[in-house]
Each structure stands twice: as structure tokens, then as C-alpha cells.
Amino acid sequence: MGAVVGTLTMQTRQRRPSRDKVDDDLELSMVCHRPEGLEQLESQTNFSKKELQVLYRGFKNECPSGVVNEDTFKQIYSQFFPHGDASTYAHYLFNAFDSSHNGSIKFEDFVTALSILLRGTTTEKLQWTFNLYDINRDGYINKEEMTDIVKAIYDMMGRFTYPALKTDTPKQHVDAFFQKMDKNRDGVVTLDEFILSCQEDENIMRSLQLFENVI
Amino acid sequence: MAAGVATWLPFARAAAVGWLPLAKKTMPKPPVDKKSRNDEILFVNVSGLRFQTWKNTLDRYPDTLLGSSEKEFFYNEDTQEYFFDRDPEMFRHILNFYRTGKLHYPRQECIQAFDEELAFYGIVPDIIGDCCMEEYRDRKKENQERLAEDTEAEMATDTPLPPHSTPRERLWRAFENPHTSTMALVFYYVTGFFIAVSVIANVVETVPCRPPKGSKKDLPCGEKYSLAFFCMDTACVLIFTFEYLMRLFAAPSRCKFMRSVMSVIDVVAIMPYYIGLVMPENEDVSGAFVTLRVFRVFRIFKFSRHSQGLRILGYTLKSCASELGFLLFSLTMAIIIFATVMFYAEKGTKGTNFTSIPASFWYTIVTMTTLGYGDMVPNTIAGKIFGSICSLSGVLVIALPVPVIVSNFSRIYHQNQRADKMRAQQKVRLARIRLAKKGTTNAFLQYKEEGGFQDRGSDSALCLKNRSSFEHQHHHLLHCLEKTTNHEFTDELTFSEMCMTESVGYRTSRSTSISSQQGVSTSCCPRRAKRRAIRLANSTVSVSRGSVQELDTLQVHKTSAGPQSRSSLNARTEDLKLNCDDRDFTAAIISIPTPPANTPDESLPPSPAIPGILRNSRCSSFTHETVKISSL
């Protein structure tokens, strides 16, 4: 009899911690983040007040809590590439946007990155791109990092492409890239090599101006 | 795409800067957004209630009234607002749909009014969010059923007779709706009366009457007044036969009528009489004849034509058949278990009633339903223990859940119907979502096929299908990705076709191609390895024909000035070359004749002979891709 009562009470005790966990989760999701003032953001970025307003309205509509976490980010980015799998590239993008590396993108991070990409100088843009490629943030791009990035980009294409994707296409792509960028042939690309090589290429310079009028 | 996705498109396009250093080709020009960028506040006046919203909010759903140019028809120049003469309460929900992307169904509104508003504003009801979808569907179904019932009832009674109806049609109508004419009503009551008389006669003739003078034994009335009963039976059967033949004559579809339940009941009700007439008064067959008379009780079912309630009961039983069947099955299981146990428990007893397991079934049923006749009783202790367990479980199994089962039936039945429907709807929904997703992918592929990438003058812009600015920008983004990777998006069909032709080409090509490319046939379509062998023989001819056609198109393009719009699938093979600059294009043409040296056994016409591999090394410094037109 006592054993029966004992087992019953044990079961009820186990159930309580899970209820607390649910409450904790609820609290976490209530966290809200508000950006700094409009004037401050305007001075920090190259956007006008009106543009910032439009950007914030869209951002707040999608993320009422004021932050984007990685899963939401991946979901949003994947919707633009329905053919393939955009989650790996979205992961790298997320890390590039999340300048404070705390696992969530706030509006300031979002707007700072957009300001660089759309209104920055070519050097700033190339710097941002270098940061994107440099996954471990050690200041060098080595072949593994580049292969990861290129593979992620090819993943976005999906299976049905013309011509068909071969297994060594990313590798060839990476080899060509290093051929061009790695000036001193030491197997890694530094920021200066990267910026220099890009500035030498007319195509890249020209295409960097393409996205000026996105906003 | 979801509403919010549109707001993230600029960010996705900005992120495309990350592809630029890797790009093998030059990026295409971005679309120019001709519309004014500034977001403005629109005023929408719905029957006096003024709403204000951003223009961007309404533009999120371009295939609705408010999101498309259709709203310009409602623009009032004097007051500078859009005026709709519709329900302002409903409009609130419609506008919230634009703002949040979720359509909610207001529970206090009439479902039909809501549907009409949705239809006016061009919103498909499937968009209703999951929170309100079930309520919406329930209300809609309820409404439809109610309307269907009403129309059926209307049609059944009030429709006037069509002017030129044959007597046959009139007769049928009289049979189906007795209220239409007095003659039909009289006939209806007469048959009802005779059914009652027949049933009562069947019952009374078995009651024992006082024996006639001189006999001690009690006789059933049927044998005492046999002539009277026989006359009554004959009269009833005559009337029933006449009625059945009339109905058969009047029925619009005789086969369907003969198969219907009511006609079967009619036949079963009158058959025993005729069989009895035909059969001789033989002692041997009279036993069978007596059995037949049991079927006369089916005459009572003829009352269901006269009673709506009976019909509904029959219909309910029919629809609950699966649940009842399951209940019966579980009961049968319990009966078999207990019968087996009781049989083996009582096996040792002398002179026991439990002679076999089927014999124990009777005991189990009687005990479980708490009838307890007492004709079979266990004697052994084990038997008594199991017998008591059987009766206790019988109480639990039958008596307790019966009310629960009854209410469960109606709840589970409706729930099941809803669940099945929802499952089917979910499948349909998922299929629709997949279709929409494919639609966006197909939209881009379609756009490419229509040759949308070339710089067209303003005059030729009309030929392109009208795309929203969102689509423009999204397609530009996908195009940039294509350029970065130097591969193109295709759909599954062309991909597999291409795999086939490539693999065939590789198999039969004798050219000393680069060894790395031999790997293509295995990595490209690993699943189709088996099919390749089979198709190999059949498709060589078609490939050769195809390759000639491709060459012809190649020649055509050679003479044209610049990149041309693709008009056929085969021309796709040249696309990569077409996107290069002109000088590289000519370089490609020049390099064609050289490979034929490697394929001495070419059987095709000499003019530009089919190369094994075409190397496109001049396009840009990055390109190491090889373009294969075809090979044999």
C-alpha cells in the first residue's frame, strides 16, 4: 500500500519541473528589444530618416519582439530560394549579420549591415564580404572555409540545374578563386590580398554598384 | 509568398553582395522600379467608416481587389479616397488580413455574408488561419446542409406539375408525394390500413382461441377460423400486389426501382403467399412453408413509406454501421475469451452443460448481459471464480459504457468525419502550398523561357507577362545566383531528359575526352543507371536527329548579331555560350571543327561536324565549364 502511494507521489513530483520549464520559455519569448533613437541610427548609417522608418516598420511587423533568431532567419531566407536548400548559406549570413555574436540579430545589426551593403564604399563592401567568407574570424580565408561557402551557395541551386552539378564543381570553383585571389600563393587569402584582387577585376567593381537602389 | 517575405526581399538582395567575388559571370542589370518609392497613406472609405493604411500594406497581395489596380475603379477624385459601398464591420477583418497576413473569421457574422465579402474583395477563403478554419468550415457545412434540406423539401412538395406530363409520370408523382392529389392520399391511407390489418391478422392467428365444440385442445385462431383469415390474407396480398405492379409501371427507371430497398421489402412481403398457393399441401414441404410465413412480418416494414421517423432511424443505423460493427467485434472477443476459459474450467465436471466452447458462448452472453437465466451454471470452484469475473466484467463492459458509447458514437462519428475531411483537406492544402511553391519556381523558369533576360526596348516590353515589381526583383536575385554559380535553374523534366541525352552521348562517343568528364554519367544521374542501358539502343537514333537540329540552331545563332531569345528546349544547350560576349561566341564557333579529328567514325553530315566536347575557354577567366551540344 505504501509502495503504491510512494510511486504515485513520485510521479506528481516529476511533473512539476516540466511545468516550470514551460513558464520559463514563456518568459523568454516575452523579451523585447527596442532600437536606439532614430537620430542615432541616422548618424551611424548612411540611410535617411524616411528609409529607416520604412525599414523598421517592415522589421517590426515580422519580428514584433525586435530580434531575429537564427531559425527565423533561415526560414525567411529559404523562402527566396525554393529550388534548393538555403539553410547553410543562411547560417553563414546570419553570423555575418550578427556582429555582436549573441545568437540574434537586432535592428541595429540589421540596419548597419544593410547600410554597408547598399550605401557603403567598395572597400567597406569588400570588407563585409571578407568577413562573410572568413567563417572562424581569424583574418584569413583558407580553402576549407571557401569550400564551405561555395558548397552552401551551390546548395541553394538545388538538384535540377543546367548543366548538371558535378561533385567537384565547388572544388573547381574554389581553386579558380584562390588562383585569382591568393597573390603570394601561401594557401590563405588575407584581407589586403582580397581587396586588391577584387579592385583589379572590373566585373566585380562594376557589379558592386548594382545594388545601390534596392531600398 | 507570405506577406512579410516582401519586406525581407531588399535584405536578401543586399546579401547578394556576398556572391560577387565568387561570380563567374557578370551580374545582370537590376530591374528599375518605375513606381515612386515613397510610401503613402491611402484613405479607404467603407460606407462612411474611414480607414487609413500604407500603400505597401495593400500591395502585399497583388491578386486581390485592394492590392491590384482594380481598386482604381473605386477611387473618388473629389474626396481623394477609395469608396466602397460595403459592410464596414467586415472590412475591418479584411484589412487585418493585409496587415497581419492571417484572415480571421468573426464568429458573430453570418457565414454567407462573410463569403460574399471575401468574394468581392477577391480573397480566397482557404487563406483563413488555422485558428478560425474549423469554425468556418463547420458553419459553412451546416449552412449548406440546411439550405439543401430546405430546397429538397421545397422541391418535393411545392413544385407544380410540368404541363405536359404523361399519365405515367403523374402516377409516379402520386406515389411519391401522396399530398399532391386526393386520389393519391386515399390510396396512401388505404394501403396503410391494409398493412395494419395484415400485420394484426398475422399476430392474432397464432393466439389460442376457445376450442370448437367437441374438442378439448386449445386451437390457435388461425386454424379455427382458417377461411376468414385466408380471405383477409388474400385481400391484403391482392392490394399489395396491385400497388407493387403500379409502382413498377410508374417508375422512371425500372431497374433502379427494382433494386431499391422498399421494393425488395414489397416483394418479400407478398412472395410467401404466392409460394404457398403454388406449393401442394404436402406434409414434407409444409415445414418449409411455415418458415416462409415468417417473412410475412416484413410487411411491417412497409410502414416506413408512411413514417419519416422510421426512415431516419434506418438511415442512422446504416451510417453508424462501422461503429456498431466495432462494438460487436470487441464484444465477440470478450465472449470468446470467457467461453474458452469457462469451458476448460468446467471440463472435468461430470454431466456438465459446458459441452463445448460454442455451448459456453450462450452462458457467457447470458452472464455478461446480466440476464442470468440459470440454465447453465458452473460447478467447479475455478468455474465459479471465472464465472463471477465474467459477470463483473460484463457489468463493466456492457452496462457502464453503454451511455458513454452512445454519446461517444455520435461524438466520434462526427469527429471522425471531420478528421478525415481535415486530413483530406490538409493533403489538398499541402498540395496547394507545394503548387504555389512550384509556382514561384516555375514563374522564374517560365520567365526565362520567354526570354526575359534580354534588354528589350520599351516597345517589346508588352510581350512579357505582367509581373509585379516584387517578382522583378526576386527574379533578378535568382538570376544573379545563376550567374554566380554559372549553372541554371531547370525543372525536373528537362533535367532528366538532359541526363538521358548526355549519358547516351557519353556512352557512344569515341572521342578522347577528358577523363574527368567520364565521371559525369555516374554522378549526374545515379538512379537512372539501369534505365540508361535499356534506352541506349532506342535513343541513339533520336539523339542523332536531335543533335542535327541543335546544330541547325547553332548555325542560326552564329549568323545573328547577339544573344537571341530561346525558342526551343534544344536551344538551351547553347545558352551558356550565348551569354558570353560576342567575341567569345565566335571563338566557340571556330573551335568546333577541331574535335572531329578525334571522332573518325562520324556518320553525320560534314557541315559543322558534331564535336565531342566543346571547350569554352575564352568566355571569362573563371570558366572551365564545358558545354556539350551532343555527341554520338
mmCIF file of N, CA and C in Angstrom, chain B residues 130-228:
data_model
loop_
_atom_site.group_PDB
_atom_site.id
_atom_site.type_symbol
_atom_site.label_atom_id
_atom_site.label_comp_id
_atom_site.label_asym_id
_atom_site.label_seq_id
_atom_site.Cartn_x
_atom_site.Cartn_y
_atom_site.Cartn_z
ATOM 1 N N ASP B 130 -5.480 28.940 -39.262
ATOM 2 C CA ASP B 130 -5.862 27.684 -38.626
ATOM 3 C C ASP B 130 -6.741 27.899 -37.413
ATOM 4 N N CYS B 131 -6.576 29.045 -36.764
ATOM 5 C CA CYS B 131 -7.351 29.271 -35.544
ATOM 6 C C CYS B 131 -8.843 29.347 -35.842
ATOM 7 N N CYS B 132 -9.201 29.867 -37.009
ATOM 8 C CA CYS B 132 -10.615 30.052 -37.304
ATOM 9 C C CYS B 132 -11.126 29.105 -38.382
ATOM 10 N N MET B 133 -10.240 28.264 -38.900
ATOM 11 C CA MET B 133 -10.637 27.478 -40.072
ATOM 12 C C MET B 133 -11.717 26.470 -39.728
ATOM 13 N N GLU B 134 -11.568 25.809 -38.568
ATOM 14 C CA GLU B 134 -12.524 24.749 -38.232
ATOM 15 C C GLU B 134 -13.920 25.328 -38.055
ATOM 16 N N GLU B 135 -13.987 26.418 -37.319
ATOM 17 C CA GLU B 135 -15.276 27.085 -37.101
ATOM 18 C C GLU B 135 -15.908 27.474 -38.428
ATOM 19 N N TYR B 136 -15.089 28.023 -39.302
ATOM 20 C CA TYR B 136 -15.592 28.470 -40.594
ATOM 21 C C TYR B 136 -16.167 27.309 -41.381
ATOM 22 N N ARG B 137 -15.421 26.198 -41.407
ATOM 23 C CA ARG B 137 -15.885 25.058 -42.194
ATOM 24 C C ARG B 137 -17.147 24.452 -41.610
ATOM 25 N N ASP B 138 -17.192 24.376 -40.274
ATOM 26 C CA ASP B 138 -18.385 23.812 -39.642
ATOM 27 C C ASP B 138 -19.608 24.636 -39.985
ATOM 28 N N ARG B 139 -19.465 25.955 -39.826
ATOM 29 C CA ARG B 139 -20.605 26.828 -40.096
ATOM 30 C C ARG B 139 -21.042 26.713 -41.549
ATOM 31 N N LYS B 140 -20.030 26.629 -42.415
ATOM 32 C CA LYS B 140 -20.352 26.575 -43.836
ATOM 33 C C LYS B 140 -21.099 25.291 -44.163
ATOM 34 N N LYS B 141 -20.602 24.177 -43.616
ATOM 35 C CA LYS B 141 -21.245 22.895 -43.891
ATOM 36 C C LYS B 141 -22.668 22.904 -43.359
ATOM 37 N N GLU B 142 -22.828 23.411 -42.114
ATOM 38 C CA GLU B 142 -24.150 23.472 -41.521
ATOM 39 C C GLU B 142 -25.092 24.256 -42.404
ATOM 40 N N ASN B 143 -24.607 25.388 -42.849
ATOM 41 C CA ASN B 143 -25.428 26.253 -43.684
ATOM 42 C C ASN B 143 -25.826 25.550 -44.970
ATOM 43 N N GLN B 144 -24.853 24.888 -45.582
ATOM 44 C CA GLN B 144 -25.136 24.217 -46.840
ATOM 45 C C GLN B 144 -26.166 23.132 -46.654
ATOM 46 N N GLU B 145 -26.000 22.355 -45.557
ATOM 47 C CA GLU B 145 -26.955 21.271 -45.322
ATOM 48 C C GLU B 145 -28.352 21.828 -45.118
ATOM 49 N N ARG B 146 -28.418 22.906 -44.337
ATOM 50 C CA ARG B 146 -29.730 23.482 -44.078
ATOM 51 C C ARG B 146 -30.372 23.947 -45.369
ATOM 52 N N LEU B 147 -29.562 24.602 -46.212
ATOM 53 C CA LEU B 147 -30.104 25.076 -47.482
ATOM 54 C C LEU B 147 -30.524 23.914 -48.354
ATOM 55 N N ALA B 148 -29.719 22.849 -48.356
ATOM 56 C CA ALA B 148 -30.053 21.694 -49.186
ATOM 57 C C ALA B 148 -31.349 21.071 -48.737
ATOM 58 N N GLU B 149 -31.519 20.943 -47.396
ATOM 59 C CA GLU B 149 -32.764 20.367 -46.874
ATOM 60 C C GLU B 149 -33.951 21.200 -47.308
ATOM 61 N N ASP B 150 -33.791 22.514 -47.146
ATOM 62 C CA ASP B 150 -34.910 23.387 -47.478
ATOM 63 C C ASP B 150 -35.287 23.253 -48.933
ATOM 64 N N THR B 151 -34.286 23.266 -49.803
ATOM 65 C CA THR B 151 -34.611 23.190 -51.227
ATOM 66 C C THR B 151 -35.228 21.853 -51.559
ATOM 67 N N GLU B 152 -34.740 20.800 -50.913
ATOM 68 C CA GLU B 152 -35.305 19.471 -51.183
ATOM 69 C C GLU B 152 -36.769 19.441 -50.782
ATOM 70 N N ALA B 153 -37.024 19.941 -49.578
ATOM 71 C CA ALA B 153 -38.404 19.935 -49.100
ATOM 72 C C ALA B 153 -39.286 20.772 -50.018
ATOM 73 N N GLU B 154 -38.741 21.901 -50.404
ATOM 74 C CA GLU B 154 -39.496 22.760 -51.320
ATOM 75 C C GLU B 154 -39.859 22.029 -52.579
ATOM 76 N N MET B 155 -38.778 21.452 -53.172
ATOM 77 C CA MET B 155 -38.985 20.813 -54.463
ATOM 78 C C MET B 155 -39.944 19.659 -54.346
ATOM 79 N N ALA B 156 -39.879 18.981 -53.214
ATOM 80 C CA ALA B 156 -40.682 17.769 -53.095
ATOM 81 C C ALA B 156 -42.164 18.095 -53.087
ATOM 82 N N THR B 157 -42.540 19.194 -52.426
ATOM 83 C CA THR B 157 -43.971 19.392 -52.259
ATOM 84 C C THR B 157 -44.540 20.442 -53.195
ATOM 85 N N ASP B 158 -43.811 21.528 -53.361
ATOM 86 C CA ASP B 158 -44.480 22.664 -53.962
ATOM 87 C C ASP B 158 -44.342 22.798 -55.463
ATOM 88 N N THR B 159 -43.443 22.068 -56.052
ATOM 89 C CA THR B 159 -43.270 22.296 -57.490
ATOM 90 C C THR B 159 -44.531 21.871 -58.234
ATOM 91 N N PRO B 160 -45.007 22.711 -59.044
ATOM 92 C CA PRO B 160 -46.206 22.326 -59.796
ATOM 93 C C PRO B 160 -45.850 21.295 -60.853
ATOM 94 N N LEU B 161 -46.863 20.565 -61.247
ATOM 95 C CA LEU B 161 -46.632 19.519 -62.218
ATOM 96 C C LEU B 161 -46.215 20.143 -63.545
ATOM 97 N N PRO B 162 -45.232 19.574 -64.193
ATOM 98 C CA PRO B 162 -44.899 20.073 -65.528
ATOM 99 C C PRO B 162 -46.115 19.898 -66.442
ATOM 100 N N PRO B 163 -46.324 20.833 -67.324
ATOM 101 C CA PRO B 163 -47.584 20.879 -68.072
ATOM 102 C C PRO B 163 -47.859 19.619 -68.904
ATOM 103 N N HIS B 164 -46.829 19.179 -69.622
ATOM 104 C CA HIS B 164 -47.100 18.024 -70.484
ATOM 105 C C HIS B 164 -46.487 16.785 -69.896
ATOM 106 N N SER B 165 -47.132 16.220 -68.875
ATOM 107 C CA SER B 165 -46.573 15.008 -68.279
ATOM 108 C C SER B 165 -47.466 13.850 -68.651
ATOM 109 N N THR B 166 -46.840 12.750 -68.903
ATOM 110 C CA THR B 166 -47.621 11.570 -69.269
ATOM 111 C C THR B 166 -48.326 11.052 -68.027
ATOM 112 N N PRO B 167 -49.348 10.254 -68.216
ATOM 113 C CA PRO B 167 -50.033 9.650 -67.058
ATOM 114 C C PRO B 167 -49.070 8.865 -66.188
ATOM 115 N N ARG B 168 -48.054 8.278 -66.833
ATOM 116 C CA ARG B 168 -47.079 7.510 -66.073
ATOM 117 C C ARG B 168 -46.345 8.382 -65.081
ATOM 118 N N GLU B 169 -45.907 9.561 -65.549
ATOM 119 C CA GLU B 169 -45.201 10.464 -64.657
ATOM 120 C C GLU B 169 -46.102 10.933 -63.533
ATOM 121 N N ARG B 170 -47.359 11.204 -63.895
ATOM 122 C CA ARG B 170 -48.284 11.678 -62.869
ATOM 123 C C ARG B 170 -48.501 10.610 -61.834
ATOM 124 N N LEU B 171 -48.587 9.365 -62.294
ATOM 125 C CA LEU B 171 -48.805 8.264 -61.379
ATOM 126 C C LEU B 171 -47.633 8.136 -60.409
ATOM 127 N N TRP B 172 -46.406 8.246 -60.955
ATOM 128 C CA TRP B 172 -45.212 8.121 -60.121
ATOM 129 C C TRP B 172 -45.185 9.218 -59.079
ATOM 130 N N ARG B 173 -45.541 10.409 -59.532
ATOM 131 C CA ARG B 173 -45.529 11.531 -58.605
ATOM 132 C C ARG B 173 -46.575 11.334 -57.523
ATOM 133 N N ALA B 174 -47.706 10.748 -57.897
ATOM 134 C CA ALA B 174 -48.739 10.492 -56.896
ATOM 135 C C ALA B 174 -48.247 9.496 -55.865
ATOM 136 N N PHE B 175 -47.492 8.493 -56.328
ATOM 137 C CA PHE B 175 -46.987 7.506 -55.385
ATOM 138 C C PHE B 175 -45.971 8.117 -54.434
ATOM 139 N N GLU B 176 -45.075 9.006 -54.970
ATOM 140 C CA GLU B 176 -44.009 9.537 -54.138
ATOM 141 C C GLU B 176 -44.500 10.632 -53.197
ATOM 142 N N ASN B 177 -45.370 11.477 -53.663
ATOM 143 C CA ASN B 177 -45.899 12.554 -52.822
ATOM 144 C C ASN B 177 -47.406 12.439 -52.742
ATOM 145 N N PRO B 178 -47.900 11.727 -51.739
ATOM 146 C CA PRO B 178 -49.343 11.499 -51.671
ATOM 147 C C PRO B 178 -50.148 12.772 -51.464
ATOM 148 N N HIS B 179 -49.478 13.842 -51.056
ATOM 149 C CA HIS B 179 -50.240 15.046 -50.748
ATOM 150 C C HIS B 179 -50.640 15.812 -51.996
ATOM 151 N N THR B 180 -50.204 15.351 -53.142
ATOM 152 C CA THR B 180 -50.452 16.152 -54.342
ATOM 153 C C THR B 180 -51.890 16.056 -54.816
ATOM 154 N N SER B 181 -52.499 14.884 -54.691
ATOM 155 C CA SER B 181 -53.884 14.793 -55.155
ATOM 156 C C SER B 181 -54.676 13.951 -54.170
ATOM 157 N N THR B 182 -55.950 14.127 -54.188
ATOM 158 C CA THR B 182 -56.803 13.421 -53.224
ATOM 159 C C THR B 182 -56.800 11.926 -53.497
ATOM 160 N N MET B 183 -56.782 11.545 -54.765
ATOM 161 C CA MET B 183 -56.773 10.127 -55.107
ATOM 162 C C MET B 183 -55.539 9.467 -54.489
ATOM 163 N N ALA B 184 -54.395 10.151 -54.617
ATOM 164 C CA ALA B 184 -53.154 9.586 -54.085
ATOM 165 C C ALA B 184 -53.249 9.462 -52.567
ATOM 166 N N LEU B 185 -53.844 10.464 -51.951
ATOM 167 C CA LEU B 185 -53.984 10.447 -50.493
ATOM 168 C C LEU B 185 -54.867 9.285 -50.069
ATOM 169 N N VAL B 186 -55.975 9.102 -50.780
ATOM 170 C CA VAL B 186 -56.884 7.993 -50.458
ATOM 171 C C VAL B 186 -56.133 6.672 -50.569
ATOM 172 N N PHE B 187 -55.404 6.509 -51.686
ATOM 173 C CA PHE B 187 -54.658 5.271 -51.906
ATOM 174 C C PHE B 187 -53.647 5.039 -50.791
ATOM 175 N N TYR B 188 -52.982 6.154 -50.399
ATOM 176 C CA TYR B 188 -51.973 6.100 -49.349
ATOM 177 C C TYR B 188 -52.580 5.570 -48.047
ATOM 178 N N TYR B 189 -53.740 6.117 -47.683
ATOM 179 C CA TYR B 189 -54.339 5.669 -46.424
ATOM 180 C C TYR B 189 -54.886 4.259 -46.522
ATOM 181 N N VAL B 190 -55.396 3.917 -47.674
ATOM 182 C CA VAL B 190 -55.935 2.566 -47.854
ATOM 183 C C VAL B 190 -54.836 1.530 -47.699
ATOM 184 N N THR B 191 -53.692 1.771 -48.357
ATOM 185 C CA THR B 191 -52.606 0.803 -48.226
ATOM 186 C C THR B 191 -52.106 0.733 -46.788
ATOM 187 N N GLY B 192 -52.043 1.899 -46.136
ATOM 188 C CA GLY B 192 -51.635 1.907 -44.737
ATOM 189 C C GLY B 192 -52.558 1.061 -43.888
ATOM 190 N N PHE B 193 -53.853 1.228 -44.152
ATOM 191 C CA PHE B 193 -54.830 0.455 -43.386
ATOM 192 C C PHE B 193 -54.644 -1.039 -43.617
ATOM 193 N N PHE B 194 -54.440 -1.394 -44.863
ATOM 194 C CA PHE B 194 -54.324 -2.827 -45.144
ATOM 195 C C PHE B 194 -53.047 -3.424 -44.597
ATOM 196 N N ILE B 195 -51.967 -2.613 -44.558
ATOM 197 C CA ILE B 195 -50.739 -3.127 -43.928
ATOM 198 C C ILE B 195 -51.025 -3.434 -42.468
ATOM 199 N N ALA B 196 -51.705 -2.484 -41.786
ATOM 200 C CA ALA B 196 -52.011 -2.693 -40.369
ATOM 201 C C ALA B 196 -52.873 -3.933 -40.195
ATOM 202 N N VAL B 197 -53.888 -4.065 -41.059
ATOM 203 C CA VAL B 197 -54.778 -5.228 -40.957
ATOM 204 C C VAL B 197 -53.992 -6.512 -41.132
ATOM 205 N N SER B 198 -53.104 -6.520 -42.120
ATOM 206 C CA SER B 198 -52.334 -7.737 -42.400
ATOM 207 C C SER B 198 -51.448 -8.103 -41.221
ATOM 208 N N VAL B 199 -50.796 -7.102 -40.637
ATOM 209 C CA VAL B 199 -49.892 -7.389 -39.515
ATOM 210 C C VAL B 199 -50.697 -7.903 -38.318
ATOM 211 N N ILE B 200 -51.842 -7.249 -38.044
ATOM 212 C CA ILE B 200 -52.646 -7.677 -36.897
ATOM 213 C C ILE B 200 -53.164 -9.099 -37.123
ATOM 214 N N ALA B 201 -53.565 -9.394 -38.358
ATOM 215 C CA ALA B 201 -54.057 -10.737 -38.654
ATOM 216 C C ALA B 201 -52.956 -11.758 -38.414
ATOM 217 N N ASN B 202 -51.721 -11.446 -38.849
ATOM 218 C CA ASN B 202 -50.608 -12.362 -38.620
ATOM 219 C C ASN B 202 -50.426 -12.634 -37.144
ATOM 220 N N VAL B 203 -50.600 -11.577 -36.341
ATOM 221 C CA VAL B 203 -50.388 -11.735 -34.896
ATOM 222 C C VAL B 203 -51.515 -12.532 -34.265
ATOM 223 N N VAL B 204 -52.744 -12.158 -34.634
ATOM 224 C CA VAL B 204 -53.907 -12.760 -33.957
ATOM 225 C C VAL B 204 -54.053 -14.234 -34.303
ATOM 226 N N GLU B 205 -53.675 -14.640 -35.499
ATOM 227 C CA GLU B 205 -53.959 -16.014 -35.894
ATOM 228 C C GLU B 205 -53.156 -17.025 -35.104
ATOM 229 N N THR B 206 -52.201 -16.583 -34.324
ATOM 230 C CA THR B 206 -51.448 -17.523 -33.501
ATOM 231 C C THR B 206 -51.984 -17.596 -32.067
ATOM 232 N N VAL B 207 -52.905 -16.664 -31.741
ATOM 233 C CA VAL B 207 -53.441 -16.669 -30.367
ATOM 234 C C VAL B 207 -54.375 -17.866 -30.207
ATOM 235 N N PRO B 208 -54.285 -18.570 -29.125
ATOM 236 C CA PRO B 208 -55.192 -19.722 -28.966
ATOM 237 C C PRO B 208 -56.618 -19.246 -28.679
ATOM 238 N N CYS B 209 -57.542 -19.778 -29.467
ATOM 239 C CA CYS B 209 -58.951 -19.466 -29.263
ATOM 240 C C CYS B 209 -59.631 -20.605 -28.511
ATOM 241 N N ARG B 210 -60.829 -20.350 -28.117
ATOM 242 C CA ARG B 210 -61.560 -21.426 -27.442
ATOM 243 C C ARG B 210 -61.792 -22.547 -28.424
ATOM 244 N N PRO B 211 -61.569 -23.755 -27.963
ATOM 245 C CA PRO B 211 -61.690 -24.870 -28.917
ATOM 246 C C PRO B 211 -63.139 -25.029 -29.360
ATOM 247 N N PRO B 212 -63.323 -25.533 -30.572
ATOM 248 C CA PRO B 212 -64.693 -25.743 -31.053
ATOM 249 C C PRO B 212 -65.362 -26.861 -30.244
ATOM 250 N N LYS B 213 -66.685 -26.973 -30.438
ATOM 251 C CA LYS B 213 -67.408 -27.938 -29.623
ATOM 252 C C LYS B 213 -66.868 -29.315 -29.901
ATOM 253 N N GLY B 214 -66.689 -30.029 -28.866
ATOM 254 C CA GLY B 214 -66.315 -31.425 -29.006
ATOM 255 C C GLY B 214 -64.817 -31.653 -28.916
ATOM 256 N N SER B 215 -64.026 -30.624 -28.848
ATOM 257 C CA SER B 215 -62.577 -30.873 -28.792
ATOM 258 C C SER B 215 -62.022 -30.261 -27.523
ATOM 259 N N LYS B 216 -61.029 -30.881 -26.926
ATOM 260 C CA LYS B 216 -60.501 -30.402 -25.668
ATOM 261 C C LYS B 216 -59.322 -29.457 -25.872
ATOM 262 N N LYS B 217 -58.573 -29.725 -26.902
ATOM 263 C CA LYS B 217 -57.319 -28.992 -27.094
ATOM 264 C C LYS B 217 -57.590 -27.548 -27.528
ATOM 265 N N ASP B 218 -56.745 -26.671 -27.066
ATOM 266 C CA ASP B 218 -56.822 -25.272 -27.485
ATOM 267 C C ASP B 218 -56.284 -25.125 -28.896
ATOM 268 N N LEU B 219 -57.014 -24.381 -29.701
ATOM 269 C CA LEU B 219 -56.584 -24.210 -31.077
ATOM 270 C C LEU B 219 -56.174 -22.764 -31.298
ATOM 271 N N PRO B 220 -55.155 -22.518 -32.084
ATOM 272 C CA PRO B 220 -54.872 -21.125 -32.469
ATOM 273 C C PRO B 220 -55.969 -20.637 -33.414
ATOM 274 N N CYS B 221 -56.265 -19.397 -33.291
ATOM 275 C CA CYS B 221 -57.381 -18.818 -34.039
ATOM 276 C C CYS B 221 -57.214 -19.014 -35.539
ATOM 277 N N GLY B 222 -55.937 -19.043 -35.950
ATOM 278 C CA GLY B 222 -55.721 -19.172 -37.383
ATOM 279 C C GLY B 222 -56.302 -20.478 -37.920
ATOM 280 N N GLU B 223 -56.234 -21.538 -37.105
ATOM 281 C CA GLU B 223 -56.751 -22.811 -37.596
ATOM 282 C C GLU B 223 -58.265 -22.894 -37.405
ATOM 283 N N LYS B 224 -58.794 -22.177 -36.387
ATOM 284 C CA LYS B 224 -60.225 -22.264 -36.144
ATOM 285 C C LYS B 224 -60.988 -21.522 -37.225
ATOM 286 N N TYR B 225 -60.564 -20.306 -37.462
ATOM 287 C CA TYR B 225 -61.240 -19.516 -38.479
ATOM 288 C C TYR B 225 -60.366 -19.424 -39.707
ATOM 289 N N SER B 226 -59.870 -20.554 -40.186
ATOM 290 C CA SER B 226 -58.844 -20.527 -41.233
ATOM 291 C C SER B 226 -59.369 -19.848 -42.488
ATOM 292 N N LEU B 227 -60.659 -20.072 -42.800
ATOM 293 C CA LEU B 227 -61.182 -19.483 -44.039
ATOM 294 C C LEU B 227 -61.170 -17.965 -43.956
ATOM 295 N N ALA B 228 -61.592 -17.446 -42.798
ATOM 296 C CA ALA B 228 -61.661 -15.985 -42.652
ATOM 297 C C ALA B 228 -60.273 -15.372 -42.788
#
